[in-house]
mmCIF file of C-alpha atoms and ligand atoms in Angstrom:
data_model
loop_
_atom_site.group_PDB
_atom_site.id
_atom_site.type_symbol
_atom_site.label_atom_id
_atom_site.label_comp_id
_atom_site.label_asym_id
_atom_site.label_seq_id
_atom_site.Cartn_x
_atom_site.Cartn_y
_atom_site.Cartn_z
ATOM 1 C CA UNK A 1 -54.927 115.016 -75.875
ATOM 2 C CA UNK A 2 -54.696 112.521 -78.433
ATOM 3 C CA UNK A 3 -53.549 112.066 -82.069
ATOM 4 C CA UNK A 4 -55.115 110.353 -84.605
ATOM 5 C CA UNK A 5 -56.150 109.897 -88.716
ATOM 6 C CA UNK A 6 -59.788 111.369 -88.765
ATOM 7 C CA UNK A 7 -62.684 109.828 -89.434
ATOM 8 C CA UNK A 8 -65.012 110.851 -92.701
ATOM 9 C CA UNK A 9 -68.390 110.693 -90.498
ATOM 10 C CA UNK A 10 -66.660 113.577 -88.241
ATOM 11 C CA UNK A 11 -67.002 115.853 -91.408
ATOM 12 C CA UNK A 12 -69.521 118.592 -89.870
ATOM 13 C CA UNK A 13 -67.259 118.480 -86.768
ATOM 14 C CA UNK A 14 -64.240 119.126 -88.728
ATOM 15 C CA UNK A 15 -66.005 121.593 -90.602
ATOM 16 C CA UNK A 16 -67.379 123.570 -87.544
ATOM 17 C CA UNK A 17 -63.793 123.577 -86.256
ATOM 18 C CA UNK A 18 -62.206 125.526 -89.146
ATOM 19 C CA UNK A 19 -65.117 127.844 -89.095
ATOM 20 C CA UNK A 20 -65.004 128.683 -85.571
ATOM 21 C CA UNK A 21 -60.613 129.344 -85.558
ATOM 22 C CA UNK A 22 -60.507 131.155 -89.113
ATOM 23 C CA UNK A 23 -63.856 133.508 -87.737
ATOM 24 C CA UNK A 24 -61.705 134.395 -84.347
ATOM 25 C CA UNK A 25 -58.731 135.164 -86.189
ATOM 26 C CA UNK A 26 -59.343 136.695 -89.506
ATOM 27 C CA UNK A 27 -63.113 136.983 -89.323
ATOM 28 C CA UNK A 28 -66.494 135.547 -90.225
ATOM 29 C CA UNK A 29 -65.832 135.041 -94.347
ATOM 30 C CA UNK A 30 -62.869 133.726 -93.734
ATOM 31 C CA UNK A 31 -64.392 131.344 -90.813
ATOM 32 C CA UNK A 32 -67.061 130.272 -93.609
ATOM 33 C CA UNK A 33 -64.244 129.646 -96.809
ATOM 34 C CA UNK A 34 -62.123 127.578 -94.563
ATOM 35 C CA UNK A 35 -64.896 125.781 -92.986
ATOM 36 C CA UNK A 36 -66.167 125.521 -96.795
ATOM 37 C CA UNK A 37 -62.496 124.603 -97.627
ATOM 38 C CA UNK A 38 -62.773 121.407 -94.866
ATOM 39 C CA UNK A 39 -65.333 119.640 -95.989
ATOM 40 C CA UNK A 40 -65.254 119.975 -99.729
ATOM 41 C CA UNK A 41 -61.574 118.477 -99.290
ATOM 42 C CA UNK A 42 -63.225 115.424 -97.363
ATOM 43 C CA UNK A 43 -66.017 115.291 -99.397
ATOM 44 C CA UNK A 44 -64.712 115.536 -103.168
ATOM 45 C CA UNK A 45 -61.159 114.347 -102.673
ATOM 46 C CA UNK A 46 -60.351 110.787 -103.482
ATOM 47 C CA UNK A 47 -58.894 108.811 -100.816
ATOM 48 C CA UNK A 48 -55.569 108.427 -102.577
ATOM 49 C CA UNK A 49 -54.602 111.602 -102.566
ATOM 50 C CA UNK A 50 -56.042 112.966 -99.350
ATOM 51 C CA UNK A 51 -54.798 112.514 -95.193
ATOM 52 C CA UNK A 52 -56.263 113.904 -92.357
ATOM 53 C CA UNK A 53 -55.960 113.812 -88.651
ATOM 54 C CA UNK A 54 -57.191 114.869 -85.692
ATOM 55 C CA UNK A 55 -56.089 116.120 -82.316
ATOM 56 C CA UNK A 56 -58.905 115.069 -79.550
ATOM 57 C CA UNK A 57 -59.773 115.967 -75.602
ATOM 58 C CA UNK A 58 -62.670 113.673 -74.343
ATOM 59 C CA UNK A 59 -63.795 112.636 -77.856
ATOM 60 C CA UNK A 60 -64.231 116.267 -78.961
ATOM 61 C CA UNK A 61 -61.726 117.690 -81.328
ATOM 62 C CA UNK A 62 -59.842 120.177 -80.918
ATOM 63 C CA UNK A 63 -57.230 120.613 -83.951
ATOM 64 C CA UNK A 64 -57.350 119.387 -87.274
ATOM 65 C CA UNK A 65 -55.114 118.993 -90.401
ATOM 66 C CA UNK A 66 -55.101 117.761 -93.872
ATOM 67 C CA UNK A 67 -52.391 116.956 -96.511
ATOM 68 C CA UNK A 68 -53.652 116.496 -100.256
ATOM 69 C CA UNK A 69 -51.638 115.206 -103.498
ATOM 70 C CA UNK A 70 -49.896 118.260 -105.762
ATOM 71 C CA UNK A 71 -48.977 116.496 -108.915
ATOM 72 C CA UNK A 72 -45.805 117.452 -110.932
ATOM 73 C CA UNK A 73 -44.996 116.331 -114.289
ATOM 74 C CA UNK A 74 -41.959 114.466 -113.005
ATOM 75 C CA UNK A 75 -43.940 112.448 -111.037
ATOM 76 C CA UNK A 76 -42.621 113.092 -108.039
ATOM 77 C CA UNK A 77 -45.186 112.260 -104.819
ATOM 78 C CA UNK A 78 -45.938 115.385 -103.475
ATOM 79 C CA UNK A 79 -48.295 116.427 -100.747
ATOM 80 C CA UNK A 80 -49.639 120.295 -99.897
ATOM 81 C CA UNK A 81 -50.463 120.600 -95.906
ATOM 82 C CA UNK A 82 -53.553 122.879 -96.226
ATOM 83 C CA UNK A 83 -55.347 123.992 -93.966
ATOM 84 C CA UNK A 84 -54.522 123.399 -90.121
ATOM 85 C CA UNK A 85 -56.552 124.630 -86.982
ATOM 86 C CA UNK A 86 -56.233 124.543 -83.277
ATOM 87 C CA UNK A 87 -59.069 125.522 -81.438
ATOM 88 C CA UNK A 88 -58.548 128.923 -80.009
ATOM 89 C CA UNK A 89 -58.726 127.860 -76.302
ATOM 90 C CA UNK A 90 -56.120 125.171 -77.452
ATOM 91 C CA UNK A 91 -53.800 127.571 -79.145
ATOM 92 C CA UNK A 92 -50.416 128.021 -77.712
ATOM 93 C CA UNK A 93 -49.675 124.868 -76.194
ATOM 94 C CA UNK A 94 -47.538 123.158 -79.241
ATOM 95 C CA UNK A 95 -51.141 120.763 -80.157
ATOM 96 C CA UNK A 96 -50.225 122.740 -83.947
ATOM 97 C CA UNK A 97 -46.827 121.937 -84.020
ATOM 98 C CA UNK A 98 -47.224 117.622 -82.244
ATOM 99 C CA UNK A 99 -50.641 117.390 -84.840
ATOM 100 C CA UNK A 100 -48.567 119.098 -87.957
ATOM 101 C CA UNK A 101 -45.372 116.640 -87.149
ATOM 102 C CA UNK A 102 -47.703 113.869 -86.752
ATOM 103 C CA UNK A 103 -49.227 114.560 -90.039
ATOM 104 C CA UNK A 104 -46.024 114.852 -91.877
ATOM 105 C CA UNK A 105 -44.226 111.555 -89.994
ATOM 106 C CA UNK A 106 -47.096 109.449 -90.978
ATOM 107 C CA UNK A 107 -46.894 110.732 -94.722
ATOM 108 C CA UNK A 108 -43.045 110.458 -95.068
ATOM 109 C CA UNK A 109 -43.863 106.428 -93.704
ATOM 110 C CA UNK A 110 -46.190 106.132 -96.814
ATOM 111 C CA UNK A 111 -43.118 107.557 -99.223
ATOM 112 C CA UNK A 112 -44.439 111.040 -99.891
ATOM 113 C CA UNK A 113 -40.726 112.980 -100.526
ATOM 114 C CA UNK A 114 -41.727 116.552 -101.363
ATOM 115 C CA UNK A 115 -44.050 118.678 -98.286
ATOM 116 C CA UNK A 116 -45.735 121.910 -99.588
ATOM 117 C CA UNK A 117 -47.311 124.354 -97.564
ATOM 118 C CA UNK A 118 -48.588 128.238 -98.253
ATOM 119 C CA UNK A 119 -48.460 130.528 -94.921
ATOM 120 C CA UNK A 120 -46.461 131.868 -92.278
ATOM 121 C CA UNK A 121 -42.941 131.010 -92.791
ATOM 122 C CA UNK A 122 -42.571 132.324 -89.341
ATOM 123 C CA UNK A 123 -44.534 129.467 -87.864
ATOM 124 C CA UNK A 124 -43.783 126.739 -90.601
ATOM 125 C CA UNK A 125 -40.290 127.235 -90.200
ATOM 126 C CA UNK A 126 -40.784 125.788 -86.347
ATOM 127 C CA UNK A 127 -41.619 122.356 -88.346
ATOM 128 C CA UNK A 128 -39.375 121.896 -91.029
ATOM 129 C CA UNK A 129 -40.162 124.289 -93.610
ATOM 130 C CA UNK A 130 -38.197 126.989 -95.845
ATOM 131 C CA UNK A 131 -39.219 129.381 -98.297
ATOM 132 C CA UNK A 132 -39.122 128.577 -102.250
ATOM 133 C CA UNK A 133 -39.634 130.657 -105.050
ATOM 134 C CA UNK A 134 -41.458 129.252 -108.236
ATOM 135 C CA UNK A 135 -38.115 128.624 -110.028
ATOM 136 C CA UNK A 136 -37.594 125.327 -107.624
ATOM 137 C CA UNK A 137 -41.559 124.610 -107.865
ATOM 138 C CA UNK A 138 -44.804 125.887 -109.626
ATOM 139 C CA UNK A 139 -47.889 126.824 -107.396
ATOM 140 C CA UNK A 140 -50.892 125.451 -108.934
ATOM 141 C CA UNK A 141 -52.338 128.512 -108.719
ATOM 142 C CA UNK A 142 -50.945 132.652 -108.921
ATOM 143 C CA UNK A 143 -49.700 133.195 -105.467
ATOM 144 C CA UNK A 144 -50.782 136.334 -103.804
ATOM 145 C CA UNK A 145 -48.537 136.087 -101.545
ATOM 146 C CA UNK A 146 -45.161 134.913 -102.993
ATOM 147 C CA UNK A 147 -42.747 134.970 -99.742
ATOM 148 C CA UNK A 148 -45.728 132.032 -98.182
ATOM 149 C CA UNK A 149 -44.501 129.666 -100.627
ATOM 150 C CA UNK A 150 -42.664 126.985 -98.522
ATOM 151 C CA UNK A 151 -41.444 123.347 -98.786
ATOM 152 C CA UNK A 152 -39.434 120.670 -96.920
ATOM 153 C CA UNK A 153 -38.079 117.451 -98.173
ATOM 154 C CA UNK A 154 -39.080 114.498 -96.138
ATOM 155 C CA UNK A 155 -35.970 112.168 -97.488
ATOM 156 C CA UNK A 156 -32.228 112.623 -97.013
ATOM 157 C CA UNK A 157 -32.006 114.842 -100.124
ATOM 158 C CA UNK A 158 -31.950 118.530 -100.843
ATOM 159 C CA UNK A 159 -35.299 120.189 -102.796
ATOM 160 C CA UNK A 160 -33.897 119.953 -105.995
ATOM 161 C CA UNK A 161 -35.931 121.909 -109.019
ATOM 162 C CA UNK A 162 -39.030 120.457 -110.505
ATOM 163 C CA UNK A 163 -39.477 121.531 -113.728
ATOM 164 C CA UNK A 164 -43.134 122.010 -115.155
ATOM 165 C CA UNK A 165 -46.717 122.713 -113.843
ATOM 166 C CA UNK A 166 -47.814 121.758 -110.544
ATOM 167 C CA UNK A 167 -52.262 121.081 -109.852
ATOM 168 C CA UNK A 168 -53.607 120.443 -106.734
ATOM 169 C CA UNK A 169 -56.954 118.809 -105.992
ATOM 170 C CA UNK A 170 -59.879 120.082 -106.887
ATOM 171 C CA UNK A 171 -61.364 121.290 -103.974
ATOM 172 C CA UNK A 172 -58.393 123.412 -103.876
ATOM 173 C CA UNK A 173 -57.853 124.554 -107.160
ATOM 174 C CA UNK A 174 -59.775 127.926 -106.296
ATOM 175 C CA UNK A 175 -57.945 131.243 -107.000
ATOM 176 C CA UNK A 176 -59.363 132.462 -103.408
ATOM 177 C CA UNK A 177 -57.115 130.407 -101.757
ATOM 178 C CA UNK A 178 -53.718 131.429 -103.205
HETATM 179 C C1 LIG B 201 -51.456 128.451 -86.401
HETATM 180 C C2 LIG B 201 -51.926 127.368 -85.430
HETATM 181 C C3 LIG B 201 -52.312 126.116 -86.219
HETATM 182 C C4 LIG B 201 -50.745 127.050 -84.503
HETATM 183 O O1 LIG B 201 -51.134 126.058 -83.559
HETATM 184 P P1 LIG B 201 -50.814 126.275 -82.003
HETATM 185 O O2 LIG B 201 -51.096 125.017 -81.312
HETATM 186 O O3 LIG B 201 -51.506 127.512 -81.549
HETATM 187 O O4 LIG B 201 -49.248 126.611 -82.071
HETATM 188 P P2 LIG B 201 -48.099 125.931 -81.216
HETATM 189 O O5 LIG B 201 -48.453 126.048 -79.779
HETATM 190 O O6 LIG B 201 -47.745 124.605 -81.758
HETATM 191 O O7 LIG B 201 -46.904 126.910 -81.558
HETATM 192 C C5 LIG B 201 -46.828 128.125 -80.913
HETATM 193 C C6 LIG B 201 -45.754 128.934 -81.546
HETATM 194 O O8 LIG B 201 -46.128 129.328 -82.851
HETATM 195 C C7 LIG B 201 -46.311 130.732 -82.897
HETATM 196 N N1 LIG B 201 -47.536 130.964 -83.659
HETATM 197 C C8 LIG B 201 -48.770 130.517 -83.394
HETATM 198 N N2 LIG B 201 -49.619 130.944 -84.357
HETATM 199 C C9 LIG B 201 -48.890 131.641 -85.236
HETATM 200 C C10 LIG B 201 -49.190 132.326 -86.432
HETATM 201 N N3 LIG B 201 -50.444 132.372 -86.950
HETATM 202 N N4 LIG B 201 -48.186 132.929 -87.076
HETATM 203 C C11 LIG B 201 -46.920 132.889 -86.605
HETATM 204 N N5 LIG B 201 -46.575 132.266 -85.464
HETATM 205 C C12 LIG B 201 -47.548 131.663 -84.784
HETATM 206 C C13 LIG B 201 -46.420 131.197 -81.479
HETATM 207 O O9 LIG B 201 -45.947 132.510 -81.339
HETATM 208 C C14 LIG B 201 -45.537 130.184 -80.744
HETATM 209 O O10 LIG B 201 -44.167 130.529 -80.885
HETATM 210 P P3 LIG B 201 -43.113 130.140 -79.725
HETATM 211 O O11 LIG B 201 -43.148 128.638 -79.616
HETATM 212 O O12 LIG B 201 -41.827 130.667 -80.254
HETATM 213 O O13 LIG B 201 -43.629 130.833 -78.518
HETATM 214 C C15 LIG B 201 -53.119 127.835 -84.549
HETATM 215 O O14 LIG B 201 -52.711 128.927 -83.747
HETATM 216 C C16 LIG B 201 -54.332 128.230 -85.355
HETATM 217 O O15 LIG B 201 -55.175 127.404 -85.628
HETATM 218 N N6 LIG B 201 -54.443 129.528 -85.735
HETATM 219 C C17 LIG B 201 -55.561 130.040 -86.463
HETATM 220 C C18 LIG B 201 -55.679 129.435 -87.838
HETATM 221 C C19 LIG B 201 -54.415 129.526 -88.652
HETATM 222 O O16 LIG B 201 -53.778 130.585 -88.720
HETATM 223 N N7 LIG B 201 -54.012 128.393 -89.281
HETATM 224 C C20 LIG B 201 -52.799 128.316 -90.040
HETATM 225 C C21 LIG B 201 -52.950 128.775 -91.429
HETATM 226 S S1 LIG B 201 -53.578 127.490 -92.481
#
């Protein structure tokens, strides 16, 4: 298995990856949004503000991740991890948790100090990251689920509160996905 930043011509791959994961474990319309989700971040996003990476067995991959710039009025450089899929024959064997510290490593390297995610605290917690409410950060978006709100600081400081709006790219800024 191998780790590495993806490649923009892999885009229907990518896409066909989060299809196939989010259909066996939520369903087919979720399979399709996330899929959708995939390649409108690769395709619409500008290259500042997007990373992606791949995990890969004999040139096929397997997982995939991507990281894209939430902007705060203080400026601060902030990344969202959104979404992340290992393929379900894949799933169990840590591939999420080497490809989402991978991910995060390579952005803390290129001086990103603030990591947002939305999900399972459960499982994000296994990587670094803690619940916040809105009163240390604004969601771009109305939450639907509140207690999915999570964050980790990738410097030697404490999340301290960011006052203001947050907005996420625009691939993102969709009120399906919150
Ligand atoms: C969630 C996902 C990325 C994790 O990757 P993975 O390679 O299967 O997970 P790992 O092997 O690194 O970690 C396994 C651990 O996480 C837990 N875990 C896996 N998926 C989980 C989930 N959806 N919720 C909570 N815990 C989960 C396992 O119980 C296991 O815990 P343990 O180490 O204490 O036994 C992968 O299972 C997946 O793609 N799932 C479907 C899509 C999805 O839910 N994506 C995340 C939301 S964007």
């Amino acid at each position: 298995m191998e780790l590495s930043t993806y490649n923009k011509s892999s885009i229907e791959e990518i896409k066909q990856l989060f299809t196939k994961v989010f259909s066996d474990s939520e369903g087919p319309s979720e399979g399709s949004l996330i899929g959708n989700l995939a390649f409108d971040l690769i395709e619409s996003t500008d290259s500042k503000d997007i990373y992606g990476f791949v995990a890969s067995e004999n040139d096929q991959i397997i997982g995939s991740i991507f990281f894209t710039r939430l902007i705060f009025e203080n400026g601060v450089n902030a990344f969202i991890l959104a979404p992340v899929a290992i393929h379900t024959n894949w799933q169990g064997r840590g591939i999420g948790q080497n490809l989402i510290k991978y991910g995060i490593d390579h952005l803390k390297k290129e001086g990103v100090t603030l990591m947002f995610t939305y999900g399972d605290p459960n499982y994000y917690s296994k990587v670094g990251f803690s619940q916040i409410t809105e009163k240390v950060a604004k969601a771009p978006l109305k939450l639907s689920q509140p207690e999915g709100w999570l964050c980790q600081s990738l410097v030697d400081r404490d999340i301290e509160p960011i006052a203001g709006n947050s907005r996420c790219v625009e691939a993102l800024n969709k009120a399906e996905y919150w």
